[in-house]
């Protein structure tokens, strides 16, 4: 058997906390979001729904409407629109394979070590968790909780702080946090927040995610499991049994 035939060695990564995007990372909601934009664009000749779909993945809907349909840029109105997406278009969406199992394993830990940082509104994001039957973590940051959305790092900086692991520039090893992301805006936000990035190749391919700076890239969550909680170091261990790419210095922090 050649080296090419051998199974990659599993990567065991210990961190203090993990932050998760939702759309494209826990649920493949892109087809539902696309259906929403196409419906929103009807009767608006100036609004190019296909262009918006292509360039705004990972943005807050409010930020997209501010840029492409500013006459409709009301936070209350946008929250109402987003809250209707799971009911109107949710049949287009499916779980990112392995996400439900992974979240369930995280919820079984003796200490909460994960949080959500999504560009979606609470009205939409919490419904996706209901659709999948996932218990939400208590730290659940949505578009409603930040002044600046991704690619600004505010969502993930806030997530780190609420988990109890703000950026520690003097001793980075004492505040190791990873972010699970699929989109360039979120990857940029995570990197700016001092996190390593687990790229999920549901929306963009491996080469693109590598170019954007992901530290490890997986197809989905099926080859990933939670190894457990290490109380002595206050860390949770993630075991990557299958992955598409990993930086040589992934384990160095």
mmCIF file of C-alpha atoms in Angstrom:
data_model
loop_
_atom_site.group_PDB
_atom_site.id
_atom_site.type_symbol
_atom_site.label_atom_id
_atom_site.label_comp_id
_atom_site.label_asym_id
_atom_site.label_seq_id
_atom_site.Cartn_x
_atom_site.Cartn_y
_atom_site.Cartn_z
ATOM 1 C CA UNK A 1 0.000 0.000 0.000
ATOM 2 C CA UNK A 2 1.407 3.410 -0.938
ATOM 3 C CA UNK A 3 1.283 6.502 1.213
ATOM 4 C CA UNK A 4 -1.369 7.885 -1.130
ATOM 5 C CA UNK A 5 -3.586 4.918 -0.291
ATOM 6 C CA UNK A 6 -3.222 5.249 3.464
ATOM 7 C CA UNK A 7 -5.875 6.997 5.466
ATOM 8 C CA UNK A 8 -4.934 10.461 6.703
ATOM 9 C CA UNK A 9 -3.958 10.597 10.347
ATOM 10 C CA UNK A 10 -6.688 12.030 12.532
ATOM 11 C CA UNK A 11 -6.141 15.559 13.834
ATOM 12 C CA UNK A 12 -6.929 16.196 17.489
ATOM 13 C CA UNK A 13 -7.465 19.882 18.166
ATOM 14 C CA UNK A 14 -7.977 21.194 21.696
ATOM 15 C CA UNK A 15 -9.555 24.627 22.126
ATOM 16 C CA UNK A 16 -11.299 26.649 24.820
ATOM 17 C CA UNK A 17 -14.330 27.456 22.719
ATOM 18 C CA UNK A 18 -15.962 27.086 19.308
ATOM 19 C CA UNK A 19 -18.143 29.565 17.432
ATOM 20 C CA UNK A 20 -20.474 28.464 14.657
ATOM 21 C CA UNK A 21 -21.971 30.295 11.733
ATOM 22 C CA UNK A 22 -25.402 28.888 10.794
ATOM 23 C CA UNK A 23 -26.267 29.236 7.100
ATOM 24 C CA UNK A 24 -23.997 26.951 5.081
ATOM 25 C CA UNK A 25 -22.305 25.691 8.256
ATOM 26 C CA UNK A 26 -25.089 23.998 10.232
ATOM 27 C CA UNK A 27 -27.900 24.117 7.680
ATOM 28 C CA UNK A 28 -27.669 24.405 3.898
ATOM 29 C CA UNK A 29 -30.148 27.244 3.615
ATOM 30 C CA UNK A 30 -28.689 28.903 0.519
ATOM 31 C CA UNK A 31 -31.468 27.630 -1.797
ATOM 32 C CA UNK A 32 -34.067 29.013 0.620
ATOM 33 C CA UNK A 33 -32.274 32.358 0.853
ATOM 34 C CA UNK A 34 -32.001 32.490 -2.941
ATOM 35 C CA UNK A 35 -35.741 31.841 -3.265
ATOM 36 C CA UNK A 36 -36.353 34.673 -0.802
ATOM 37 C CA UNK A 37 -34.213 37.143 -2.782
ATOM 38 C CA UNK A 38 -35.930 36.242 -6.047
ATOM 39 C CA UNK A 39 -39.323 36.814 -4.452
ATOM 40 C CA UNK A 40 -38.133 40.067 -2.867
ATOM 41 C CA UNK A 41 -36.890 41.315 -6.254
ATOM 42 C CA UNK A 42 -40.209 40.927 -8.030
ATOM 43 C CA UNK A 43 -41.605 44.325 -9.017
ATOM 44 C CA UNK A 44 -38.249 46.019 -8.406
ATOM 45 C CA UNK A 45 -36.602 46.489 -11.842
ATOM 46 C CA UNK A 46 -33.472 47.977 -10.287
ATOM 47 C CA UNK A 47 -32.921 44.950 -8.035
ATOM 48 C CA UNK A 48 -30.762 42.201 -9.582
ATOM 49 C CA UNK A 49 -31.623 39.207 -7.427
ATOM 50 C CA UNK A 50 -29.032 36.909 -9.016
ATOM 51 C CA UNK A 51 -26.259 39.425 -8.392
ATOM 52 C CA UNK A 52 -27.346 39.858 -4.782
ATOM 53 C CA UNK A 53 -27.440 36.078 -4.312
ATOM 54 C CA UNK A 54 -23.905 35.765 -5.693
ATOM 55 C CA UNK A 55 -22.223 38.541 -3.716
ATOM 56 C CA UNK A 56 -23.938 38.678 -0.310
ATOM 57 C CA UNK A 57 -23.531 35.203 1.185
ATOM 58 C CA UNK A 58 -22.514 35.678 4.807
ATOM 59 C CA UNK A 59 -23.855 39.253 4.923
ATOM 60 C CA UNK A 60 -26.647 40.434 7.160
ATOM 61 C CA UNK A 61 -29.821 40.763 5.094
ATOM 62 C CA UNK A 62 -30.185 44.287 6.447
ATOM 63 C CA UNK A 63 -26.745 45.241 5.078
ATOM 64 C CA UNK A 64 -27.617 43.730 1.682
ATOM 65 C CA UNK A 65 -30.902 45.655 1.525
ATOM 66 C CA UNK A 66 -29.153 48.874 2.600
ATOM 67 C CA UNK A 67 -26.819 48.491 -0.372
ATOM 68 C CA UNK A 68 -29.154 47.166 -3.062
ATOM 69 C CA UNK A 69 -32.647 48.309 -1.988
ATOM 70 C CA UNK A 70 -32.133 51.160 0.502
ATOM 71 C CA UNK A 71 -35.779 52.256 0.383
ATOM 72 C CA UNK A 72 -36.604 49.034 2.263
ATOM 73 C CA UNK A 73 -33.811 49.312 4.846
ATOM 74 C CA UNK A 74 -35.857 49.084 8.029
ATOM 75 C CA UNK A 75 -34.513 46.730 10.691
ATOM 76 C CA UNK A 76 -38.028 45.853 11.818
ATOM 77 C CA UNK A 77 -39.126 45.118 8.241
ATOM 78 C CA UNK A 78 -36.026 43.019 7.501
ATOM 79 C CA UNK A 79 -36.485 41.020 10.702
ATOM 80 C CA UNK A 80 -40.075 40.291 9.656
ATOM 81 C CA UNK A 81 -38.955 39.195 6.180
ATOM 82 C CA UNK A 82 -36.244 36.901 7.530
ATOM 83 C CA UNK A 83 -38.539 35.394 10.120
ATOM 84 C CA UNK A 84 -40.802 34.191 7.327
ATOM 85 C CA UNK A 85 -38.040 32.428 5.354
ATOM 86 C CA UNK A 86 -38.055 29.064 7.205
ATOM 87 C CA UNK A 87 -41.850 28.731 6.800
ATOM 88 C CA UNK A 88 -42.030 29.968 3.197
ATOM 89 C CA UNK A 89 -38.849 28.493 1.756
ATOM 90 C CA UNK A 90 -37.536 26.051 4.357
ATOM 91 C CA UNK A 91 -38.435 23.042 2.203
ATOM 92 C CA UNK A 92 -35.390 23.951 0.092
ATOM 93 C CA UNK A 93 -33.024 23.503 3.060
ATOM 94 C CA UNK A 94 -31.225 20.484 4.524
ATOM 95 C CA UNK A 95 -28.822 19.787 7.372
ATOM 96 C CA UNK A 96 -25.108 20.049 6.685
ATOM 97 C CA UNK A 97 -24.341 16.318 7.061
ATOM 98 C CA UNK A 98 -23.242 15.511 10.595
ATOM 99 C CA UNK A 99 -24.236 18.893 12.062
ATOM 100 C CA UNK A 100 -27.061 17.612 14.264
ATOM 101 C CA UNK A 101 -24.863 14.890 15.749
ATOM 102 C CA UNK A 102 -21.973 17.295 16.336
ATOM 103 C CA UNK A 103 -24.184 19.858 18.074
ATOM 104 C CA UNK A 104 -25.729 17.113 20.213
ATOM 105 C CA UNK A 105 -22.242 16.010 21.318
ATOM 106 C CA UNK A 106 -21.355 19.594 22.230
ATOM 107 C CA UNK A 107 -24.569 19.925 24.225
ATOM 108 C CA UNK A 108 -23.597 16.873 26.294
ATOM 109 C CA UNK A 109 -20.378 18.446 27.578
ATOM 110 C CA UNK A 110 -20.344 19.319 31.309
ATOM 111 C CA UNK A 111 -19.575 22.949 30.414
ATOM 112 C CA UNK A 112 -20.954 24.930 27.488
ATOM 113 C CA UNK A 113 -18.077 25.372 25.056
ATOM 114 C CA UNK A 114 -19.844 26.480 21.910
ATOM 115 C CA UNK A 115 -21.772 29.486 20.671
ATOM 116 C CA UNK A 116 -23.412 30.803 17.512
ATOM 117 C CA UNK A 117 -22.410 33.922 15.586
ATOM 118 C CA UNK A 118 -24.660 34.322 12.561
ATOM 119 C CA UNK A 119 -25.451 37.107 10.117
ATOM 120 C CA UNK A 120 -29.091 36.024 10.186
ATOM 121 C CA UNK A 121 -31.650 37.639 12.437
ATOM 122 C CA UNK A 122 -32.824 35.861 15.575
ATOM 123 C CA UNK A 123 -36.266 35.547 13.948
ATOM 124 C CA UNK A 124 -34.760 33.323 11.246
ATOM 125 C CA UNK A 125 -31.785 31.648 12.945
ATOM 126 C CA UNK A 126 -33.636 30.181 15.926
ATOM 127 C CA UNK A 127 -36.195 28.670 13.539
ATOM 128 C CA UNK A 128 -33.453 26.843 11.622
ATOM 129 C CA UNK A 129 -32.441 25.205 14.916
ATOM 130 C CA UNK A 130 -36.068 24.183 15.467
ATOM 131 C CA UNK A 131 -36.232 22.771 11.930
ATOM 132 C CA UNK A 132 -33.202 20.574 12.680
ATOM 133 C CA UNK A 133 -34.185 19.777 16.267
ATOM 134 C CA UNK A 134 -30.983 21.214 17.746
ATOM 135 C CA UNK A 135 -30.928 22.733 21.222
ATOM 136 C CA UNK A 136 -29.470 26.231 20.901
ATOM 137 C CA UNK A 137 -26.452 27.218 22.974
ATOM 138 C CA UNK A 138 -27.116 30.043 25.431
ATOM 139 C CA UNK A 139 -24.693 32.332 23.596
ATOM 140 C CA UNK A 140 -26.580 32.916 20.355
ATOM 141 C CA UNK A 141 -25.410 36.054 18.557
ATOM 142 C CA UNK A 142 -27.468 37.192 15.583
ATOM 143 C CA UNK A 143 -27.678 40.239 13.319
ATOM 144 C CA UNK A 144 -29.850 41.880 15.970
ATOM 145 C CA UNK A 145 -27.029 41.799 18.532
ATOM 146 C CA UNK A 146 -24.296 43.660 16.632
ATOM 147 C CA UNK A 147 -23.838 47.090 15.108
ATOM 148 C CA UNK A 148 -21.437 45.848 12.437
ATOM 149 C CA UNK A 149 -21.915 42.544 10.651
ATOM 150 C CA UNK A 150 -19.369 40.268 9.011
ATOM 151 C CA UNK A 151 -16.721 40.775 7.625
ATOM 152 C CA UNK A 152 -16.319 43.032 10.667
ATOM 153 C CA UNK A 153 -15.148 40.864 13.595
ATOM 154 C CA UNK A 154 -17.773 42.170 16.048
ATOM 155 C CA UNK A 155 -19.965 39.013 15.962
ATOM 156 C CA UNK A 156 -17.053 36.740 16.807
ATOM 157 C CA UNK A 157 -15.365 39.122 19.233
ATOM 158 C CA UNK A 158 -18.652 39.307 21.107
ATOM 159 C CA UNK A 159 -18.993 35.528 20.988
ATOM 160 C CA UNK A 160 -15.516 35.061 22.439
ATOM 161 C CA UNK A 161 -16.253 37.476 25.269
ATOM 162 C CA UNK A 162 -19.582 35.872 26.166
ATOM 163 C CA UNK A 163 -17.992 32.415 26.195
ATOM 164 C CA UNK A 164 -15.353 33.807 28.544
ATOM 165 C CA UNK A 165 -12.354 33.719 26.180
ATOM 166 C CA UNK A 166 -11.679 37.236 24.847
ATOM 167 C CA UNK A 167 -8.581 37.782 22.742
ATOM 168 C CA UNK A 168 -5.474 37.424 24.903
ATOM 169 C CA UNK A 169 -2.586 38.827 22.865
ATOM 170 C CA UNK A 170 -0.047 38.305 25.654
ATOM 171 C CA UNK A 171 -0.962 34.629 26.138
ATOM 172 C CA UNK A 172 -2.868 33.382 23.061
ATOM 173 C CA UNK A 173 -2.697 29.797 24.337
ATOM 174 C CA UNK A 174 -5.048 30.790 27.158
ATOM 175 C CA UNK A 175 -7.816 31.885 24.805
ATOM 176 C CA UNK A 176 -7.889 29.437 21.903
ATOM 177 C CA UNK A 177 -11.132 29.742 19.951
ATOM 178 C CA UNK A 178 -12.075 28.265 16.570
ATOM 179 C CA UNK A 179 -14.792 29.355 14.184
ATOM 180 C CA UNK A 180 -16.742 27.058 11.855
ATOM 181 C CA UNK A 181 -17.480 29.010 8.663
ATOM 182 C CA UNK A 182 -18.324 28.546 5.000
ATOM 183 C CA UNK A 183 -18.235 32.085 3.565
ATOM 184 C CA UNK A 184 -15.493 34.666 2.912
ATOM 185 C CA UNK A 185 -17.180 37.397 4.969
ATOM 186 C CA UNK A 186 -17.315 35.098 7.987
ATOM 187 C CA UNK A 187 -13.784 33.799 7.476
ATOM 188 C CA UNK A 188 -12.460 37.371 7.410
ATOM 189 C CA UNK A 189 -14.426 38.193 10.571
ATOM 190 C CA UNK A 190 -13.071 35.112 12.346
ATOM 191 C CA UNK A 191 -9.456 35.779 11.401
ATOM 192 C CA UNK A 192 -9.791 39.408 12.527
ATOM 193 C CA UNK A 193 -11.154 38.123 15.848
ATOM 194 C CA UNK A 194 -7.988 36.079 16.405
ATOM 195 C CA UNK A 195 -9.578 32.680 15.751
ATOM 196 C CA UNK A 196 -8.489 29.689 13.724
ATOM 197 C CA UNK A 197 -11.032 28.827 11.040
ATOM 198 C CA UNK A 198 -12.610 25.473 10.222
ATOM 199 C CA UNK A 199 -13.810 25.894 6.645
ATOM 200 C CA UNK A 200 -16.910 23.947 5.608
ATOM 201 C CA UNK A 201 -16.860 23.300 1.857
ATOM 202 C CA UNK A 202 -20.615 23.514 1.332
ATOM 203 C CA UNK A 203 -20.710 26.846 -0.506
ATOM 204 C CA UNK A 204 -17.189 27.332 -1.886
ATOM 205 C CA UNK A 205 -14.542 24.857 -3.013
ATOM 206 C CA UNK A 206 -11.383 23.876 -1.167
ATOM 207 C CA UNK A 207 -8.992 26.054 -3.160
ATOM 208 C CA UNK A 208 -11.114 29.140 -2.563
ATOM 209 C CA UNK A 209 -11.351 28.427 1.168
ATOM 210 C CA UNK A 210 -7.577 27.901 1.311
ATOM 211 C CA UNK A 211 -7.053 31.218 -0.456
ATOM 212 C CA UNK A 212 -9.257 32.927 2.146
ATOM 213 C CA UNK A 213 -7.114 31.578 4.960
ATOM 214 C CA UNK A 214 -8.926 28.592 6.477
ATOM 215 C CA UNK A 215 -6.741 26.531 8.803
ATOM 216 C CA UNK A 216 -8.521 23.236 8.189
ATOM 217 C CA UNK A 217 -11.184 22.413 5.616
ATOM 218 C CA UNK A 218 -13.807 19.671 5.794
ATOM 219 C CA UNK A 219 -16.518 18.593 3.378
ATOM 220 C CA UNK A 220 -19.081 18.521 6.183
ATOM 221 C CA UNK A 221 -19.240 17.373 9.823
ATOM 222 C CA UNK A 222 -19.477 13.619 9.233
ATOM 223 C CA UNK A 223 -15.761 13.068 9.788
ATOM 224 C CA UNK A 224 -15.671 15.168 12.944
ATOM 225 C CA UNK A 225 -16.480 14.266 16.537
ATOM 226 C CA UNK A 226 -16.114 15.736 19.999
ATOM 227 C CA UNK A 227 -13.410 13.942 21.967
ATOM 228 C CA UNK A 228 -14.546 15.316 25.313
ATOM 229 C CA UNK A 229 -13.894 18.019 27.881
ATOM 230 C CA UNK A 230 -10.493 18.304 29.574
ATOM 231 C CA UNK A 231 -11.184 19.948 32.922
ATOM 232 C CA UNK A 232 -7.507 20.477 33.829
ATOM 233 C CA UNK A 233 -7.019 22.852 30.898
ATOM 234 C CA UNK A 234 -10.665 23.852 30.391
ATOM 235 C CA UNK A 235 -10.544 22.669 26.775
ATOM 236 C CA UNK A 236 -12.794 20.747 24.434
ATOM 237 C CA UNK A 237 -11.211 18.337 21.978
ATOM 238 C CA UNK A 238 -12.331 18.058 18.358
ATOM 239 C CA UNK A 239 -11.206 14.985 16.437
ATOM 240 C CA UNK A 240 -11.026 15.387 12.652
ATOM 241 C CA UNK A 241 -11.037 11.868 11.246
ATOM 242 C CA UNK A 242 -11.669 13.073 7.695
ATOM 243 C CA UNK A 243 -10.617 16.406 6.216
ATOM 244 C CA UNK A 244 -9.753 17.937 2.872
ATOM 245 C CA UNK A 245 -6.911 20.220 3.934
ATOM 246 C CA UNK A 246 -4.999 21.226 7.047
ATOM 247 C CA UNK A 247 -2.247 23.781 7.544
ATOM 248 C CA UNK A 248 1.076 22.377 8.700
ATOM 249 C CA UNK A 249 1.046 24.691 11.717
ATOM 250 C CA UNK A 250 -2.582 23.994 12.655
ATOM 251 C CA UNK A 251 -1.684 22.708 16.111
ATOM 252 C CA UNK A 252 0.642 25.611 16.852
ATOM 253 C CA UNK A 253 -0.976 28.491 18.697
#
